[in-house]
Tab-separated table of C-alpha atoms in Angstrom:
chain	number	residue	atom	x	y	z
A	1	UNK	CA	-17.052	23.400	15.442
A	2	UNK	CA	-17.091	25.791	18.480
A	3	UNK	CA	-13.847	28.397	17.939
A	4	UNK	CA	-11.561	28.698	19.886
A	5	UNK	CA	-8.654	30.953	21.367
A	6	UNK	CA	-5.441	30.310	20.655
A	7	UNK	CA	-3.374	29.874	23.601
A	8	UNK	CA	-0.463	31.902	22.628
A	9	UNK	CA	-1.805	35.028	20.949
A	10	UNK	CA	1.221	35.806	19.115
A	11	UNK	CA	1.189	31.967	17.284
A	12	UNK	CA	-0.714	32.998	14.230
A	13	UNK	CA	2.921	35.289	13.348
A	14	UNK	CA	5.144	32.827	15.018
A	15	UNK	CA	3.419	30.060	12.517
A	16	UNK	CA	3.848	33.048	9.581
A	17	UNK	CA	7.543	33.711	10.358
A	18	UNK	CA	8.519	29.847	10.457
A	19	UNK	CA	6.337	28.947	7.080
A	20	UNK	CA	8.642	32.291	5.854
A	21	UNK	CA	11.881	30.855	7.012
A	22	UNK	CA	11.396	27.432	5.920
A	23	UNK	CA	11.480	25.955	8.936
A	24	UNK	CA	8.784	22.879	8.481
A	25	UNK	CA	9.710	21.402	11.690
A	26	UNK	CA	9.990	24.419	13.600
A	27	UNK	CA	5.759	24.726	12.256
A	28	UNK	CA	4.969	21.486	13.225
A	29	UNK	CA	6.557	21.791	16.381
A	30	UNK	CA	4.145	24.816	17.359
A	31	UNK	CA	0.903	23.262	16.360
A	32	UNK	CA	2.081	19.070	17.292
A	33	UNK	CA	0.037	19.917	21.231
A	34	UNK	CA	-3.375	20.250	19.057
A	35	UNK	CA	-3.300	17.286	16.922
A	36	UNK	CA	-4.790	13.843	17.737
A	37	UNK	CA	-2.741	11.436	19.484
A	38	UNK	CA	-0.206	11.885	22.672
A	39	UNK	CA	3.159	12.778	22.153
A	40	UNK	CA	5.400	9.942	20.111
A	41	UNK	CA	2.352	7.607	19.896
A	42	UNK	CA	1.680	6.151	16.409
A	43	UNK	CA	-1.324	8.924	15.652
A	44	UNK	CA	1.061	11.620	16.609
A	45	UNK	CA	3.460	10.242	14.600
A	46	UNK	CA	1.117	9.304	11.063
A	47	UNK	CA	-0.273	12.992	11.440
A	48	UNK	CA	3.061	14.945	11.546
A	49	UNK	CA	3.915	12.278	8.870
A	50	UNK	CA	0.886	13.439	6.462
A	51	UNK	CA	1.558	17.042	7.432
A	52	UNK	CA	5.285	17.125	7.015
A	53	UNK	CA	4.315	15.728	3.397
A	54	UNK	CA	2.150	18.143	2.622
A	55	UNK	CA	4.178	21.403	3.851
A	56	UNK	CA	7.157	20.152	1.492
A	57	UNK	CA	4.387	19.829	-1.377
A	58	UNK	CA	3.469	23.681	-1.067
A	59	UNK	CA	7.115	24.921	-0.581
A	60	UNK	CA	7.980	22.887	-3.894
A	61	UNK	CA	5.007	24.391	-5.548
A	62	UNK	CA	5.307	28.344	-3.862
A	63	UNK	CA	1.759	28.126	-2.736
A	64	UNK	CA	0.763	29.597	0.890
A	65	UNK	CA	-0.288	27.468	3.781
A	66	UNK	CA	-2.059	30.244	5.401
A	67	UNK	CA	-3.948	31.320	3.118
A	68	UNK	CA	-5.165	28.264	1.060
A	69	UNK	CA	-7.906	28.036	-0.849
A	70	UNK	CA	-10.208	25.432	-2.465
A	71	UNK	CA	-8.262	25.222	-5.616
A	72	UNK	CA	-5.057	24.327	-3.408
A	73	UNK	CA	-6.650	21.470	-1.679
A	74	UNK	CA	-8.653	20.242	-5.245
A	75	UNK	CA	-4.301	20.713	-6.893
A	76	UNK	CA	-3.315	18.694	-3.670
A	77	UNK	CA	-5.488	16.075	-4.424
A	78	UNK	CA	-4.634	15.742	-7.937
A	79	UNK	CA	-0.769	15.731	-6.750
A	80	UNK	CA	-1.909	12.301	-4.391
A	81	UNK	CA	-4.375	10.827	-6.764
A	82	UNK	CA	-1.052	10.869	-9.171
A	83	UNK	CA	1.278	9.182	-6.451
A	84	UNK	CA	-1.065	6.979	-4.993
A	85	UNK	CA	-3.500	5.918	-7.715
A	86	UNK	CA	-3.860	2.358	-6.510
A	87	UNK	CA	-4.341	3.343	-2.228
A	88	UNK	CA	-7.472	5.505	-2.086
A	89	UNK	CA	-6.978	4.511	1.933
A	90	UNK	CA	-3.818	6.799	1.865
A	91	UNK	CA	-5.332	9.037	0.048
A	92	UNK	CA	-7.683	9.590	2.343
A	93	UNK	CA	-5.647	9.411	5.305
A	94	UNK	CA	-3.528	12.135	4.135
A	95	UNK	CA	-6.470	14.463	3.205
A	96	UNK	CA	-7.904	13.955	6.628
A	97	UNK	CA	-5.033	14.373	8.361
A	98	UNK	CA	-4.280	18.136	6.427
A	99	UNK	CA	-8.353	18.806	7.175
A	100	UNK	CA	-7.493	17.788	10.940
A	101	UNK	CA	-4.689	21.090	10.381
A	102	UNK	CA	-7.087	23.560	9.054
A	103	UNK	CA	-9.732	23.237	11.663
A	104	UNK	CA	-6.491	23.639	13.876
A	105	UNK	CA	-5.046	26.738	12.196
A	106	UNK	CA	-8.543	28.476	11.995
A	107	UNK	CA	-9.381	27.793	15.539
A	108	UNK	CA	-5.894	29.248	16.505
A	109	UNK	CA	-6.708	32.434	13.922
A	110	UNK	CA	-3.546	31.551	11.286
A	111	UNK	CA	-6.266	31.093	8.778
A	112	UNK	CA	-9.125	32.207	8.171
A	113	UNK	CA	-11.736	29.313	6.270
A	114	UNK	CA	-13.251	27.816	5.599
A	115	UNK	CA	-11.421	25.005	5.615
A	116	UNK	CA	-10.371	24.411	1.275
A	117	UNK	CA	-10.121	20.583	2.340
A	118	UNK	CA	-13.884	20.279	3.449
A	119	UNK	CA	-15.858	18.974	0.373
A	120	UNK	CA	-13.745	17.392	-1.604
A	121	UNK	CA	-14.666	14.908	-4.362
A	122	UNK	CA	-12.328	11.583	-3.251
A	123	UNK	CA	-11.575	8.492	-4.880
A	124	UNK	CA	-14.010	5.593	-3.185
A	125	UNK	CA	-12.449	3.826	-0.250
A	126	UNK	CA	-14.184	0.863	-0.774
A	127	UNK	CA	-12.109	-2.104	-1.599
A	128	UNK	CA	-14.726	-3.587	-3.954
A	129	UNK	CA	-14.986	-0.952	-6.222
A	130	UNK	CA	-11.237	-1.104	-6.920
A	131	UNK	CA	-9.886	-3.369	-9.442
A	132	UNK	CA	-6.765	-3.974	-7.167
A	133	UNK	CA	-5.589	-6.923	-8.654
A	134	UNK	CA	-3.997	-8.622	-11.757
A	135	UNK	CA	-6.197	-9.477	-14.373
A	136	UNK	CA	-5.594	-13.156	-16.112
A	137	UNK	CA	-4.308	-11.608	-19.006
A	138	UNK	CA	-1.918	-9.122	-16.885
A	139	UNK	CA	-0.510	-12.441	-15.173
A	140	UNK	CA	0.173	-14.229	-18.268
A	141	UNK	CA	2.479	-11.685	-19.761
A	142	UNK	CA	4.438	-11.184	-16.522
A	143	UNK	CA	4.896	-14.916	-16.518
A	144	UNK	CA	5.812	-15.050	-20.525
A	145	UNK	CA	8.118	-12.067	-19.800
A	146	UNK	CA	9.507	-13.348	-16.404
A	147	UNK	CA	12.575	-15.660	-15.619
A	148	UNK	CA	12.302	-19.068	-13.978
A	149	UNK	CA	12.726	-17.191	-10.630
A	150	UNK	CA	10.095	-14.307	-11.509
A	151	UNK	CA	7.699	-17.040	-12.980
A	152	UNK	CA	7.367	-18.584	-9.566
A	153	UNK	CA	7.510	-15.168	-7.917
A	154	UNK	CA	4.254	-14.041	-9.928
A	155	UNK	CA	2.503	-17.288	-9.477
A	156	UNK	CA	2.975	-17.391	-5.627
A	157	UNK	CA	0.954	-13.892	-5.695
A	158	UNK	CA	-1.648	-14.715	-7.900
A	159	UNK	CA	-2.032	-18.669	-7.503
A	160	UNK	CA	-0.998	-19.060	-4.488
A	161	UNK	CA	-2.071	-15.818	-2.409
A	162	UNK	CA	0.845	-16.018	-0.444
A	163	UNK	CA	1.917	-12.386	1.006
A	164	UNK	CA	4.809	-10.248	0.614
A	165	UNK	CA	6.262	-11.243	3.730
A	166	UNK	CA	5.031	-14.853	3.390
A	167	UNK	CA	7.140	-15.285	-0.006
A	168	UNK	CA	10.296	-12.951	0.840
A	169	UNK	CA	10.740	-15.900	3.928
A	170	UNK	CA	9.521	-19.368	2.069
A	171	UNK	CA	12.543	-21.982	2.603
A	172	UNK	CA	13.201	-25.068	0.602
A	173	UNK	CA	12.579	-27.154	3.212
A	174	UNK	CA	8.937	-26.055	3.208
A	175	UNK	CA	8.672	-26.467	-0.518
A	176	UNK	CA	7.719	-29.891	-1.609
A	177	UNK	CA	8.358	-29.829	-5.349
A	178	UNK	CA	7.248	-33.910	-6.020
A	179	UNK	CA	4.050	-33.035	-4.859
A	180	UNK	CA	3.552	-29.487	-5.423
A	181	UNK	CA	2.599	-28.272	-1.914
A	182	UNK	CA	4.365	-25.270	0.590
A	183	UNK	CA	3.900	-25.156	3.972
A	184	UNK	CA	3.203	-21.704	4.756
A	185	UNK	CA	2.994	-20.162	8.661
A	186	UNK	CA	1.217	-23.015	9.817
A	187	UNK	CA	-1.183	-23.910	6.904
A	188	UNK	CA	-1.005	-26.521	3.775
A	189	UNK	CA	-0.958	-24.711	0.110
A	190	UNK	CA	-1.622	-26.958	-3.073
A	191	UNK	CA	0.174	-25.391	-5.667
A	192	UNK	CA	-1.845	-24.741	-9.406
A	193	UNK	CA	-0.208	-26.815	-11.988
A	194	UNK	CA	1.418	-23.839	-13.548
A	195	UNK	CA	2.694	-22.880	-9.929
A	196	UNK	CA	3.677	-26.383	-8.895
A	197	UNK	CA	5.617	-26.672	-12.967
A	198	UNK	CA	7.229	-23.367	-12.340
A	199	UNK	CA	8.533	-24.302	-8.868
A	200	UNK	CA	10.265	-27.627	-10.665
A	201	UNK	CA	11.944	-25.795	-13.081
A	202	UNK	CA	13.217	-22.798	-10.308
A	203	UNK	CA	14.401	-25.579	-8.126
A	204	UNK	CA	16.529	-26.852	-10.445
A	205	UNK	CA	18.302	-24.103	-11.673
A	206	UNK	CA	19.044	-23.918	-7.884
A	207	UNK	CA	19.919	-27.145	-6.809
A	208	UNK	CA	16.486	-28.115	-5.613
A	209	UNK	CA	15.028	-31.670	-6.937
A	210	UNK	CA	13.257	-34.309	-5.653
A	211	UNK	CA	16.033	-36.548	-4.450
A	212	UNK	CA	18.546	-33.783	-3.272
A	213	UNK	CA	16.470	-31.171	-1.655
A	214	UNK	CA	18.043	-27.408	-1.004
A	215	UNK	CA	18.225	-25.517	2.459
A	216	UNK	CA	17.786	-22.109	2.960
A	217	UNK	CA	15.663	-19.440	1.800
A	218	UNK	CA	13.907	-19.894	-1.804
A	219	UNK	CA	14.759	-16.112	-3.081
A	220	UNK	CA	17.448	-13.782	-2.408
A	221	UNK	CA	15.266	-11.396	-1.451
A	222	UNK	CA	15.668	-10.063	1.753
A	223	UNK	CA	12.944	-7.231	1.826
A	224	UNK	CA	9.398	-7.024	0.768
A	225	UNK	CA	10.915	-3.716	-0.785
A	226	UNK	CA	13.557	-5.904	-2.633
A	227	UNK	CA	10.440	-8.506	-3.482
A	228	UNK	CA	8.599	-5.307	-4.720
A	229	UNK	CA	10.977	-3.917	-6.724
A	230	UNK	CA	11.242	-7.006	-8.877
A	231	UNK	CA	7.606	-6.997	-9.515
A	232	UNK	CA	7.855	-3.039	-10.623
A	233	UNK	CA	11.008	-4.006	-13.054
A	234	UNK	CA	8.661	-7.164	-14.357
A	235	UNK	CA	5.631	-4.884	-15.040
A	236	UNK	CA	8.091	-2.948	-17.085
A	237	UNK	CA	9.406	-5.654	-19.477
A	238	UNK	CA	6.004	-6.969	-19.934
A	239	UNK	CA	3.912	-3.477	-20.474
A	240	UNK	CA	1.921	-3.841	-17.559
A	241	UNK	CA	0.575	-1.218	-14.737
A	242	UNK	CA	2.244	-1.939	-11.854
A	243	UNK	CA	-0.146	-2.544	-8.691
A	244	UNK	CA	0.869	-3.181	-5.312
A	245	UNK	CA	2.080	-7.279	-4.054
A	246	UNK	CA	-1.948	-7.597	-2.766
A	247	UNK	CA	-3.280	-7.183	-5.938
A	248	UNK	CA	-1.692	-10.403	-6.916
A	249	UNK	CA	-2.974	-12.121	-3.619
A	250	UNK	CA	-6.383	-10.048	-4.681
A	251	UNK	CA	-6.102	-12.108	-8.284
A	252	UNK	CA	-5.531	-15.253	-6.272
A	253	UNK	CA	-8.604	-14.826	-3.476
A	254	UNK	CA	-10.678	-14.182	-6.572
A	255	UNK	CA	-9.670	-16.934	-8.973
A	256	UNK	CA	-9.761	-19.689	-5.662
A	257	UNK	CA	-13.459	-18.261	-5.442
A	258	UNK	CA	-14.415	-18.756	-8.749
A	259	UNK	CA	-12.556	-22.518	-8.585
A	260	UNK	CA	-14.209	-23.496	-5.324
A	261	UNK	CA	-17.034	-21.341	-4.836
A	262	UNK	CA	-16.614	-21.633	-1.089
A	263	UNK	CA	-15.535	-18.538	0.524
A	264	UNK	CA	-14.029	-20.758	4.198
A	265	UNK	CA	-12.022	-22.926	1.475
A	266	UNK	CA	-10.544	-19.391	0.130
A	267	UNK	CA	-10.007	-18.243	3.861
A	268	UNK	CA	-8.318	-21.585	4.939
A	269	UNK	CA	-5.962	-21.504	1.990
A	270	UNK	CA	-4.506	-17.566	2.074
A	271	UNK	CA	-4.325	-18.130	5.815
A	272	UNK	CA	-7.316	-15.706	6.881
A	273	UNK	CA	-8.819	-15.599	10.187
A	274	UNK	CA	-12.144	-14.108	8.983
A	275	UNK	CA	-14.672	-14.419	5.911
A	276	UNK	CA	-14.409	-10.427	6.462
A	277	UNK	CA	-11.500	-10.581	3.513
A	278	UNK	CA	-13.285	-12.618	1.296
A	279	UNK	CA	-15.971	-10.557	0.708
A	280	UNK	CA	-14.804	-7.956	-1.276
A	281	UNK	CA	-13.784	-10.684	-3.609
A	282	UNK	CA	-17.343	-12.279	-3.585
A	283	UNK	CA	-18.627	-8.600	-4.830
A	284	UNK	CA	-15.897	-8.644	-7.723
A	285	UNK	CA	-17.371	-11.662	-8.871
């Protein structure tokens, strides 16, 4: 990279003297002109995000900004690999976006490299190599520890492959209980035996049956942090790592591939557009 003058000779101290006073947002207001993205677009916005994460990380820990080193970047890492262990993609989004800063502040003179988040070791990005989803076992104990409401919940994920969005807004009236199929954003979904059984016995408790059918939304949930939540509290009671909603539509993509053995049938029925999705399940095979 070919350095640079700052601008503003005297923004190396006037970065210093906000880091000193605590003023985060008066910092990234002096360095938001040399980051990607315009002004209030969504890269602006992600970037300050990442950065504004980071700069309360280091005040909470007393460590400099200015004057970081390699062993602050590897202690950074550890901090994300901790909150995010199942989203190496935000892991590496926030790492790149605090590399993006230190190629800043060196170019400007506020530090002077090389840059301590060049060369670090990250966790793989590839969606394959992760074992994002629930395994058969891990489903089974959420659905022994579960109600008749989480039961259904759980299957939906990981028989059904419906999304988070897709099950916080599933309505009776698209839920045929007789003969165990959902009509979901335009597509047909045959529900699994277990799925189809655990739907019977949810519907009743609310109302739902074959002769007197309910209205209205199937959960109370009106969030996908609400339909979240319930999973976390689940994975609790039954002892088992909490993963993110797609790894139960991951365990669902992978068991209709090992049912069918035709990735378009697997597409068709978790409402994809493209194969693209289905083969990262093919490689987990």
């Amino acid at each position: 990279m070919v350095e640079r003058v700052s601008p503003n000779p005297r923004l190396p101290e006037q970065l210093r003297r906000a880091l000193t006073s605590g003023n985060l947002e008066g910092f990234l207001d002096l360095i938001a002109q040399g980051l990607p993205g315009a002004p209030g677009n969504a890269t602006r916005k992600n970037y300050l995000s990442s950065l504004r994460a980071y700069l309360r990380w280091t005040d909470a820990e007393g460590r400099s900004v200015l004057h970081a080193r390699e062993d602050d970047a590897q202690a950074y890492l550890a901090f994300l690999l901790a909150k995010h262990a199942h989203a190496p993609a935000t892991i590496h989004n926030h790492l790149t976006r605090v590399r993006t800063l230190y190629d800043l502040l060196h170019e400007y003179g506020a530090h002077a490299g090389p840059n301590p988040f060049l060369g670090l070791k990250l966790p793989s990005n590839k969606p394959e190599e992760h074992r994002d989803l629930y395994s058969e076992e891990e489903v089974r104990r959420l659905v022994t520890h579960a109600d008749a409401q989480g039961r259904a919940v759980v299957l939906l994920g990981a028989h059904a492959g419906l999304t988070g969005p897709e099950t916080v807004g599933l309505r009776w009236e698209d839920v045929d209980t007789r003969a165990g199929l959902l009509r979901v954003r335009g597509r047909q979904v045959e529900a699994s035996d277990e799925l189809h059984a655990a739907l019977r016995t949810y519907g009743q408790e609310r109302g739902h049956t074959d002769l007197f059918a309910a209205r209205g939304p199937v959960f109370d949930f009106q969030t996908d942090h609400e339909l979240r939540a319930a999973i976390y509290r689940l994975c609790q009671q039954a002892n088992v790592t909490y993963k993110a909603w797609r790894a139960l539509r991951n365990t669902a993509g992978l068991r209709l591939l090992n049912l069918t053995g035709d990735p378009q049938v697997v597409a068709d029925r978790l409402g994809l557009t493209t194969l693209k999705a289905v083969e990262v399940w093919q490689k987990l095979q």
